[in-house]
Backbone as a ProteinNet text record, in pm:
[ID]
protein_1_A
[PRIMARY]
MNNTRILIVLALIIAGIAGWFFQKHGEIAPPVNIEPSEVDYEATDIKAVQTNEDGETEYELNADSISHNPNTNQDEMSGITMNWEPSATQRYQIQAGTAAINQQSGDLKLSGGFVLTSQEKSGQANSEPIKVTGSELKGNTKSRKVFSDKPVKVEQGMNRFEAASMTANLETGDYEFGNIAVTFSPPKRQDKALF
[TERTIARY]
-18262.3	-18144.6	-18132.3	-18169.6	-18168.8	-18267.8	-18384.5	-18486	-18438.4	-18364.8	-18313.1	-18213.7	-18125	-18029.1	-18101.8	-18201.4	-18276.7	-18344.7	-18402.3	-18467	-18365.3	-18246.7	-18142.8	-18095.5	-18070.7	-18027.6	-18137.6	-18260.9	-18374.3	-18389.2	-18372.3	-18379.1	-18267.9	-18145.7	-18033.3	-18058.2	-18117.7	-18148.7	-18254.5	-18357	-18463.3	-18404.4	-18318.9	-18255.8	-18168.5	-18095.2	-18011.6	-18094.8	-18206	-18295.6	-18358.4	-18402.8	-18463.3	-18361.8	-18236.7	-18131.6	-18103.8	-18093.4	-18069.4	-18185.7	-18310.5	-18429.5	-18431.2	-18408.2	-18412.6	-18294.4	-18181.6	-18066.7	-18096	-18161.3	-18191.5	-18313.7	-18416.8	-18543.7	-18581.3	-18510.2	-18551.1	-18468.6	-18426.5	-18348.5	-18436.9	-18383.9	-18458	-18411.3	-18505.6	-18472.5	-18404.8	-18316.9	-18251.6	-18355.7	-18328	-18426.7	-18449.1	-18569.3	-18604.7	-18540.4	-18470.5	-18401.8	-18487.8	-18547.7	-18633.2	-18552.6	-18533.4	-18459.8	-18558.6	-18519	-18607.7	-18636	-18758.6	-18799.5	-18755.3	-18727.9	-18695.4	-18821.5	-18936.6	-19063.9	-19149.8	-19203.4	-19290.2	-19437.7	-19469.3	-19605.4	-19602.7	-19702.6	-19717.2	-19864	-19899.9	-20038.5	-20040.8	-20155.4	-20171.5	-20290.5	-20299.1	-20406.1	-20422.5	-20320.8	-20314.6	-20374	-20451.9	-20500.3	-20477.1	-20388.7	-20351.7	-20358.8	-20382	-20386.6	-20293.9	-20207.9	-20119.5	-20166.8	-20184.5	-20225.6	-20108.4	-20118.8	-20015.4	-20050.4	-19974.3	-19995.2	-20132.7	-20191	-20322.4	-20437.8	-20407.3	-20511.5	-20559.3	-20493.5	-20531.1	-20458.7	-20523.9	-20463.4	-20340.9	-20227.7	-20104.6	-20083.4	-20100.2	-20093.6	-20179	-20225.1	-20297.7	-20209.8	-20204.5	-20114.8	-20190.7	-20174.4	-20226.1	-20106	-20103.3	-19992.5	-20044.7	-19976.9	-20012.9	-19981.5	-19866.2	-19829	-19739.4	-19737.7	-19652.5	-19601.4	-19477.4	-19421.6	-19336.1	-19330.2	-19251	-19128.3	-19011.8	-18885.5	-18842.6	-18847.9	-18813.5	-18665.4	-18579.3	-18435.6	-18404.1	-18472.4	-18449.1	-18559.6	-18667.1	-18784.7	-18843	-18846.4	-18900	-19019.4	-19115.5	-19226.1	-19180.7	-19176.7	-19133.6	-19255.9	-19279.1	-19401	-19369.2	-19465.9	-19454	-19582	-19566.2	-19680.2	-19751.8	-19680.3	-19741.9	-19792.4	-19898.6	-19949.3	-19974.4	-19914.1	-19922.1	-19974.3	-20085.3	-20137.8	-20094.8	-20005.9	-19938.4	-19972.5	-20020	-20049.4	-19960.7	-19837	-19744.7	-19775.8	-19860.7	-19898.3	-20037.4	-20086.6	-20220.5	-20224.7	-20109.2	-20107.6	-20051.1	-19989.3	-19922.9	-19983.7	-19997.4	-20045.6	-19972.5	-19936.1	-19859	-19913.9	-19887.5	-19911	-19777.2	-19742.5	-19617.6	-19652.2	-19596	-19612.1	-19473.7	-19459	-19328.8	-19347.1	-19244.3	-19245.1	-19232.7	-19134.8	-19116.3	-19082.7	-19109.8	-19080.8	-19045.4	-18960.2	-18927.2	-18945.2	-19029	-19057.7	-19033.2	-18959.6	-18941.5	-19040.3	-19142.6	-19249.3	-19198.3	-19096.4	-19046.2	-18966	-18868.4	-18782.3	-18843	-18933.1	-18992.2	-18910.5	-18797.4	-18713	-18788.2	-18770.2	-18844.9	-18749.1	-18758.7	-18678.5	-18767.7	-18782.2	-18861.2	-18766	-18789.8	-18705.3	-18791.7	-18727.6	-18803.5	-18878.5	-18832.5	-18897	-18999.4	-19002.9	-19100.6	-19154.5	-19272.8	-19334	-19385.2	-19337	-19380.5	-19454.2	-19582.8	-19664	-19726.8	-19704.8	-19772.7	-19916.7	-20007.4	-20149.1	-20204.7	-20300.9	-20367.3	-20460.4	-20461.9	-20562.9	-20687.8	-20802.3	-20927.3	-20934	-20978.4	-20991.9	-20866.4	-20757.9	-20633.8	-20604.1	-20564.7	-20529.1	-20378.5	-20306.6	-20160.8	-20120.9	-19991.7	-19942.6	-19957.2	-19912	-19920.4	-19853.4	-19906.2	-19842.7	-19702.7	-19616.4	-19481.6	-19481.3	-19424.7	-19414.8	-19267.5	-19217.6	-19077.9	-19076.2	-18999	-18985.1	-18837.6	-18810.9	-18673.7	-18670.9	-18551.9	-18537.1	-18542	-18496.8	-18490.1	-18513.5	-18591.7	-18621.4	-18609.1	-18539.2	-18523.6	-18579.5	-18615	-18665.9	-18705.1	-18781.8	-18826.9	-18966.6	-19062.2	-19200.1	-19215.4	-19125.2	-19134.9	-19078.4	-18964.6	-18907.7	-18974.4	-19047.9	-19121.5	-19028.2	-18908.7	-18810.9	-18777.1	-18756.9	-18718.4	-18600.6	-18523.6	-18412.6	-18382.2	-18318.7	-18271	-18133.6	-18035.7	-17902	-17881.3	-17991	-17988.8	-18063.3	-18039.9	-18105	-18257.7	-18318.4	-18464.2	-18507.7	-18633.1	-18695.3	-18806.1	-18816	-18911.8	-19001.7	-19132.7	-19229.9	-19319	-19344.6	-19441.8	-19505.3	-19628.4	-19694.5	-19618.8	-19579.2	-19503.5	-19353	-19309.7	-19167	-19118.5	-19001	-18941.9	-18790.5	-18731.5	-18585.7	-18542.4	-18414	-18355.7	-18254.1	-18238.2	-18142	-18068.8	-17944.9	-17864.5	-17906.6	-17971.2	-18014.3	-18128.7	-18195.8	-18308.2	-18319.8	-18356.5	-18392.3	-18522.7	-18617.5	-18745.5	-18793	-18844	-18912.8	-19060.5	-19126.3	-19265.4	-19360.5	-19317.5	-19402.3	-19418.1	-19308.7	-19312.8	-19331.6	-19304.8	-19315.8	-19192.1	-19078	-18953.2	-18872.9	-18823.6	-18742.6	-18605.6	-18503.8	-18370	-18323.9	-18268.7	-18221.2	-18074.6	-17997.4	-17854.8	-17824.2	-17730.9	-17685.3	-17802.5	-17872.7	-17991.6	-17950.7	-18017.9	-17997.2	-18130.7	-18131.3	-18253.8	-18231.8	-18328	-18324	-18414	-18356.1	-18431.7	-18449.4	-18572.7	-18602.5	-18668.8	-18589.6	-18650.1	-18737.1	-18831.4	-18916	-18831.2	-18879.8	-18808	-18795.4	-18680.9	-18656	-18736.3	-18804.7	-18882.8	-18835.1	-18772.6	-18724.4	-18839.6	-18857.5	-18962.9	-18901.4	-18953.5	-18906	-18950	-18858.2	-18890.8	-18976.3	-18965	-19041.6	-19131
6497.4	6498.6	6631.2	6735.8	6867	6874.6	6812.6	6812.4	6734.1	6628.7	6548.4	6628.4	6705.4	6789.5	6895.1	6953.8	7057.7	6995.5	6877.1	6809.8	6771.9	6727	6690.5	6815	6924.6	7049.5	7101	7096.4	7140.5	7054	6923.1	6831.8	6861.8	6892.1	6926.3	7057.7	7154.2	7283.3	7263	7186.8	7160.6	7084.5	6986.4	6910.5	7002.3	7095.1	7190.5	7282.7	7335.2	7423.8	7346.9	7224.8	7143.8	7114.4	7081.9	7056.9	7179.2	7297.5	7420.9	7451.2	7432.9	7460.9	7372.9	7243.5	7153	7174.5	7220.2	7248.6	7369.3	7471.4	7593.2	7578.3	7509.2	7507.7	7371.8	7274	7139.9	7082.4	7167.5	7116.9	7024.9	6912.4	6813.2	6823.1	6834.8	6840.5	6710.8	6718	6594.4	6493.4	6367	6266.2	6268.4	6235.3	6230.2	6106.7	6127.8	6017.8	5974.4	5860.1	5809.9	5709.6	5744.7	5656.8	5585.9	5472.8	5404.2	5492.2	5491.2	5572.3	5508.1	5593.9	5543.4	5527.3	5544.9	5532.7	5432.7	5331.4	5237.6	5264.1	5344.5	5395.2	5518.6	5604.1	5722.1	5760.6	5827.7	5868.5	5990.8	6057.7	6174	6151.2	6234.5	6227.7	6085.2	6036.9	5898.7	5885.6	5782.3	5741	5590.6	5546.9	5405.4	5356.7	5226.1	5162.8	5042.3	5031.4	4915.4	4836.2	4705.8	4621	4536.2	4487.6	4398.9	4254.2	4159.3	4017.1	3967.6	4033.7	3993.5	4061	4142.3	4210.2	4338.8	4383.5	4508.2	4624.3	4739.8	4857.6	4899.8	4908.5	4954.4	5102.5	5144.6	5287.4	5324.3	5448.7	5508.5	5619.4	5628	5722.5	5806.5	5936.4	6028.9	6099.9	6113.5	6180.5	6258.1	6368.5	6447	6368.8	6300.6	6220.7	6105.8	6000.7	5884.9	5833.2	5787.9	5720.4	5605.1	5498.5	5381.8	5375.4	5369.8	5359.7	5213.6	5143.6	5001.2	4974.9	5074.1	5055.3	5043.9	5122.3	5118.6	5043.6	5006.3	4942.1	5026.1	5158.8	5248.4	5324.6	5347.4	5437.5	5576.3	5671.2	5806.8	5896.4	5965	6043.2	6186.7	6274.7	6413.3	6452.3	6543.6	6593.7	6485.3	6414.2	6300.3	6333.2	6265.1	6259.7	6112.3	6063.5	5921.5	5906.5	5835.2	5801.3	5657.8	5640.4	5512.6	5460.6	5336.5	5269.1	5145.5	5161.9	5049	4948.5	4983.9	4889.8	4925.7	4843.9	4867.6	4992	5040.3	5155.2	5282.4	5273.2	5389.6	5427.2	5557.7	5609.9	5741.3	5761.2	5878.2	5935.3	6063.8	6126.1	6181	6148.7	6195.9	6273.9	6393.6	6475.4	6506.8	6505.8	6534.6	6589.5	6661.1	6714.1	6603.8	6514.6	6401.1	6276.4	6161.7	6035	5930.4	5837.3	5720.9	5598.4	5503.4	5382.6	5261.1	5164.7	5035.9	4939.8	4896.5	4814.5	4678.1	4622	4490.6	4497.7	4588.9	4596.4	4681.5	4773.1	4862.7	4988	5004	5121.8	5247.3	5351.6	5475.4	5592	5689.1	5811.4	5930.1	6018.5	6140.1	6257.5	6346	6463.7	6583.3	6698.2	6819.2	6870.3	6833	6871.5	6768.4	6737.3	6641.4	6688.2	6639.7	6660.3	6524.1	6476.7	6350.6	6386.3	6349.8	6384.6	6258.9	6235.5	6123.4	6163.7	6066.8	6095	5995.2	6040.6	5950	5857.7	5732.1	5641	5658.5	5639.6	5662	5573	5632.6	5558.6	5558.4	5621.2	5624.5	5768.1	5787.8	5920.2	5923.7	5966.1	5975.3	6118.6	6141.3	6276.7	6352.8	6476	6561.2	6493	6512.6	6455.5	6514	6434.9	6479.2	6514	6630.5	6675	6696.8	6625	6635.9	6689.8	6795.8	6850.7	6851.8	6833.5	6834.1	6833.1	6816.4	6821.2	6683.4	6578.5	6446.1	6338.6	6237	6126.3	5996	5899.4	5767.9	5664.3	5548.6	5443.6	5321.3	5235.7	5112.3	5081.7	5062.5	5037	4898.7	4804.7	4670.1	4664	4731.7	4733.6	4839.2	4931.6	5038.9	5134.2	5152.1	5243.5	5352.1	5474.1	5587.4	5658.4	5731.7	5808.7	5927	6025.9	6140.9	6175.5	6183.9	6226.8	6374.6	6443.5	6588.5	6653.3	6782.1	6847.9	6841.6	6823.9	6819.5	6914.2	6958.7	7038.4	6954.6	6956.4	6872.8	6961.2	6934	7006.5	6905.1	6928.7	6850.3	6943.5	6982.5	7080.7	7212.1	7263.1	7387.8	7363.6	7240	7207	7204.3	7265.2	7269.7	7255.9	7180.7	7173.4	7131.3	7145.5	7104.1	6994.6	6905.2	6796.6	6778.6	6729.5	6708.9	6582.5	6487.8	6363.1	6302.5	6204.9	6139.7	5996.6	5907.9	5770.6	5741.5	5674.7	5645.1	5506.2	5434	5307.7	5340.8	5349.8	5393.4	5287.7	5162.8	5057.1	5072.2	5110.9	5125.4	5270.5	5366.5	5507.5	5561.1	5489.3	5532.5	5619.9	5733	5826.2	5840.2	5861	5896.7	6017.1	6117.7	6239.2	6258.8	6305.9	6330.9	6478.9	6520.7	6660.6	6757.4	6748.8	6831.8	6972.8	7071.3	7212.3	7269.2	7320.5	7375	7522	7604.2	7745.3	7760.6	7809.5	7827	7975.6	8019	8160	8170.8	8199.8	8212.4	8337.7	8339.8	8459.3	8579.7	8699.3	8821.5	8831.9	8883	8900.7	9020.4	8997.7	9107.8	9127	9239.6	9270.7	9322.6	9261.9	9304	9324.6	9418.1	9443.2	9329	9283.2	9173.6	9221.7	9350.7	9403	9514.5
-15485	-15404.5	-15330.3	-15400.9	-15341.2	-15225.2	-15245.8	-15140.9	-15018.8	-15038.5	-14927.6	-14846.3	-14912.3	-14839.4	-14757.8	-14814	-14742.6	-14620.2	-14635.1	-14521.3	-14413.6	-14453.6	-14355.9	-14281.6	-14351.9	-14289	-14197.1	-14243.5	-14162.6	-14036.4	-14047.7	-13932.3	-13832.6	-13880.1	-13792	-13719.7	-13789.6	-13727.4	-13617.6	-13646.8	-13547.2	-13427.9	-13452.4	-13344.2	-13259.3	-13320.9	-13247.8	-13160.4	-13218.6	-13141.1	-13025.4	-13049.9	-12943.3	-12833.6	-12872	-12772.7	-12688.4	-12756.3	-12682.6	-12587.6	-12634.8	-12553.7	-12427.5	-12442.5	-12327	-12232.8	-12288.8	-12203.8	-12115.2	-12167.8	-12092.3	-12001.5	-12047.5	-11975.8	-11918.4	-11947.7	-11907.5	-11793.3	-11697.6	-11584.4	-11500.3	-11468.7	-11389.8	-11245.6	-11154.1	-11012.1	-10971	-10869.1	-10826.2	-10778	-10794.7	-10754.6	-10603.9	-10562.3	-10421	-10359.5	-10248.4	-10181.3	-10062.9	-10068.9	-9961.2	-9880	-9750.3	-9660.3	-9569.7	-9514	-9421.1	-9299.5	-9252.5	-9138.3	-9007.9	-8908.6	-8776	-8691.7	-8751.5	-8681.4	-8756.8	-8684.1	-8755.1	-8727.7	-8625.7	-8609.8	-8522.8	-8539.4	-8455.2	-8448.1	-8337.9	-8317	-8225.9	-8220.7	-8133.5	-8041.2	-7936.1	-7835.4	-7782.7	-7714.3	-7666.7	-7527.4	-7508.2	-7376.8	-7370.2	-7280.3	-7273	-7129	-7113.1	-6981.2	-6983.6	-6881.3	-6866.5	-6744.8	-6762.2	-6650.6	-6603	-6478.6	-6426	-6458.5	-6401.7	-6430.9	-6385.9	-6285.3	-6233.1	-6306.7	-6407	-6482.6	-6418.9	-6309.7	-6244.3	-6312.1	-6315.2	-6377.7	-6298.6	-6366.9	-6302.7	-6328.1	-6454.4	-6481.5	-6602.7	-6598.5	-6710.2	-6765.3	-6895.9	-6960.2	-7061.7	-7053.7	-7153.5	-7214.5	-7346.2	-7414	-7533.3	-7563.2	-7681.6	-7808.2	-7809.1	-7925.7	-7883.5	-7966.2	-7941.4	-8075.4	-8075.4	-8192.3	-8141.8	-8220.1	-8181.7	-8270.8	-8208.5	-8280.9	-8280.1	-8395.1	-8396.2	-8372.4	-8398.2	-8375	-8226.4	-8142.4	-7997.4	-7924	-7994.3	-7936	-7822.8	-7842.8	-7741.9	-7796.1	-7706.1	-7735.4	-7691.8	-7784.1	-7754.3	-7755.2	-7641.5	-7624.1	-7587.3	-7610.7	-7565.9	-7493.5	-7397.7	-7321	-7243.2	-7154.4	-7087.5	-6947.4	-6910.3	-6773.8	-6744.9	-6637	-6604.1	-6462.2	-6443.9	-6312.9	-6285.3	-6186.1	-6163.5	-6024.7	-6018.7	-5892.1	-5880.7	-5832.3	-5826.7	-5716	-5619.6	-5513	-5461.5	-5371.3	-5315.9	-5228.1	-5180.8	-5090.3	-5151.4	-5268.4	-5326.1	-5461.5	-5482.8	-5611.1	-5640.3	-5767.1	-5806.9	-5936.8	-5956	-6085.4	-6132.7	-6256.8	-6315.7	-6441.7	-6453.1	-6572.4	-6625.9	-6758.2	-6819	-6958.7	-7005	-7141.2	-7243.7	-7225.1	-7315.1	-7234.4	-7293	-7225.9	-7329.5	-7287.4	-7369.1	-7280.5	-7324.2	-7246.1	-7334.1	-7280.4	-7346.3	-7281.4	-7354.5	-7296.5	-7250.5	-7318.2	-7277.7	-7148.1	-7141.3	-7023.1	-6912.5	-6948.2	-6849.4	-6824.8	-6895.3	-6876.2	-6916.7	-6836.3	-6850.8	-6837.9	-6926.1	-6915.1	-6945.6	-6847.5	-6862.8	-6872.2	-6967.2	-6981.8	-7019.8	-7033	-7064.3	-6943.8	-6824.5	-6698.8	-6656.1	-6526.8	-6474.9	-6340.6	-6306.8	-6174.9	-6129.7	-6014.7	-5954	-5825.6	-5817.5	-5701.7	-5644	-5512.6	-5447.3	-5420.9	-5425.5	-5403.3	-5303.5	-5224.6	-5131	-5206.8	-5166.3	-5219.8	-5134.6	-5193	-5120.4	-4997	-4886	-4761.3	-4676.6	-4723.2	-4646.3	-4606.3	-4482	-4432.9	-4411.3	-4511.2	-4501.2	-4473	-4461	-4444.1	-4575.6	-4574.1	-4693.6	-4813.4	-4933.7	-5053.1	-5075.5	-5134	-5168.7	-5317.2	-5349.4	-5488.3	-5519.6	-5621.2	-5663.3	-5806	-5830	-5964.6	-6002.9	-6130.3	-6179.2	-6330	-6385.8	-6531.3	-6595.3	-6523.3	-6583.6	-6478	-6513.6	-6422.3	-6500.3	-6441.7	-6503.5	-6407.6	-6461.9	-6375.2	-6453.7	-6384.1	-6446.1	-6393.5	-6485.4	-6443.9	-6382.5	-6413.2	-6357.2	-6214.9	-6190.2	-6055	-5968	-6032.3	-5964.2	-5888.5	-5943.3	-5884.6	-5984.6	-5933.7	-6016.5	-5950.4	-6032.1	-5976.9	-6066.7	-6007.7	-6082.8	-6029.4	-6118.3	-6076.8	-6105.8	-6134.8	-6155.3	-6037.5	-6012.6	-5898.6	-5904.6	-5786.9	-5774.9	-5663.8	-5673.1	-5567.7	-5507.7	-5374.2	-5304.3	-5218.7	-5225.5	-5143.8	-5074.4	-4945.8	-4870.9	-4769.7	-4796.5	-4710.8	-4715.6	-4599.2	-4590.2	-4599.8	-4601.5	-4605.9	-4750.5	-4771.7	-4904.7	-4891.4	-4984.3	-4989.9	-5129.2	-5156.3	-5283.1	-5255.6	-5352.2	-5338.8	-5471.6	-5463	-5583.8	-5657.7	-5587.8	-5651.3	-5570.5	-5630.6	-5564.1	-5612.9	-5522.4	-5555.3	-5482.2	-5548.2	-5483.4	-5523.2	-5425	-5448.8	-5441.7	-5556.2	-5559.7	-5505.5	-5500.6	-5446.5	-5295.6	-5227.7	-5081.8	-5037.5	-5127.7	-5091.4	-5022.9	-5032.6	-4969.1	-5065.7	-5012.7	-5090.7	-5025.2	-5107.1	-5058.9	-5138.9	-5068.9	-5133.6	-5100.5	-5198	-5177.4	-5177.8	-5088.6	-5078.6	-5067.8	-4959.6	-4936.4	-4898	-4953.2	-4919.8	-4873.6	-4750.4	-4692.2	-4661	-4692.9	-4654.8	-4533.7	-4423.4	-4300.2	-4276.1	-4265	-4239.1	-4102.6	-3998.4	-3865.9	-3859.4	-3765.4	-3754.3	-3713.5	-3745.9	-3710.7	-3559.5	-3519.1	-3375.4	-3326.9	-3216.9	-3158.1	-3014.9	-2990.6	-2857	-2772.7	-2657.7	-2564.9	-2426.4	-2360.3	-2223.2	-2134.2	-2047.8	-1957.2	-1840.5	-1803.7	-1689.8	-1729.5
[MASK]
+++++++++++++++++++++++++++++++++++++++++++++++++++++++++++++++++++++++++++++++++++++++++++++++++++++++++++++++++++++++++++++++++++++++++++++++++++++++++++++++++++++++++++++++++++++++++++++++++++

């Protein structure tokens, strides 16, 4: 009976020491909370080609990275360069920091700065290319129209101006600019004797 008491006391002491040890040293980190991802696929160093209904190349796209957001059904890209041929007579290069494209609707939003440059198609002698730069460009790849309601800078050859907004039909090559501001620097006046 004496031995049983000693074993019970000894077991209680060991249980107390073990409880104290685990209380001081056995802190468990909070459980990891895994939430559903807003991305169902992503990739880097992208080279893609989109064709039209006739199987002809409509645009080629290069991007540093792409991810697809299933909640918005948009492809979100960074570091893009897009060579776009919306018609037999028009070709453009678009560069942007980031882009979001909905493949079903064709909606396109470029942000982080963009450069839109018209390019000559081989065998055509057009005027100087038009280069438009700005902070944000929206449009639709199916309607082949783009617009910016933010200020843009426009260059064509030696001509340069700024506009508060822009709308362009890339299929026809028609541009509209709102609130144009032009800086005119006439040549220096040189006084010469008439006689």
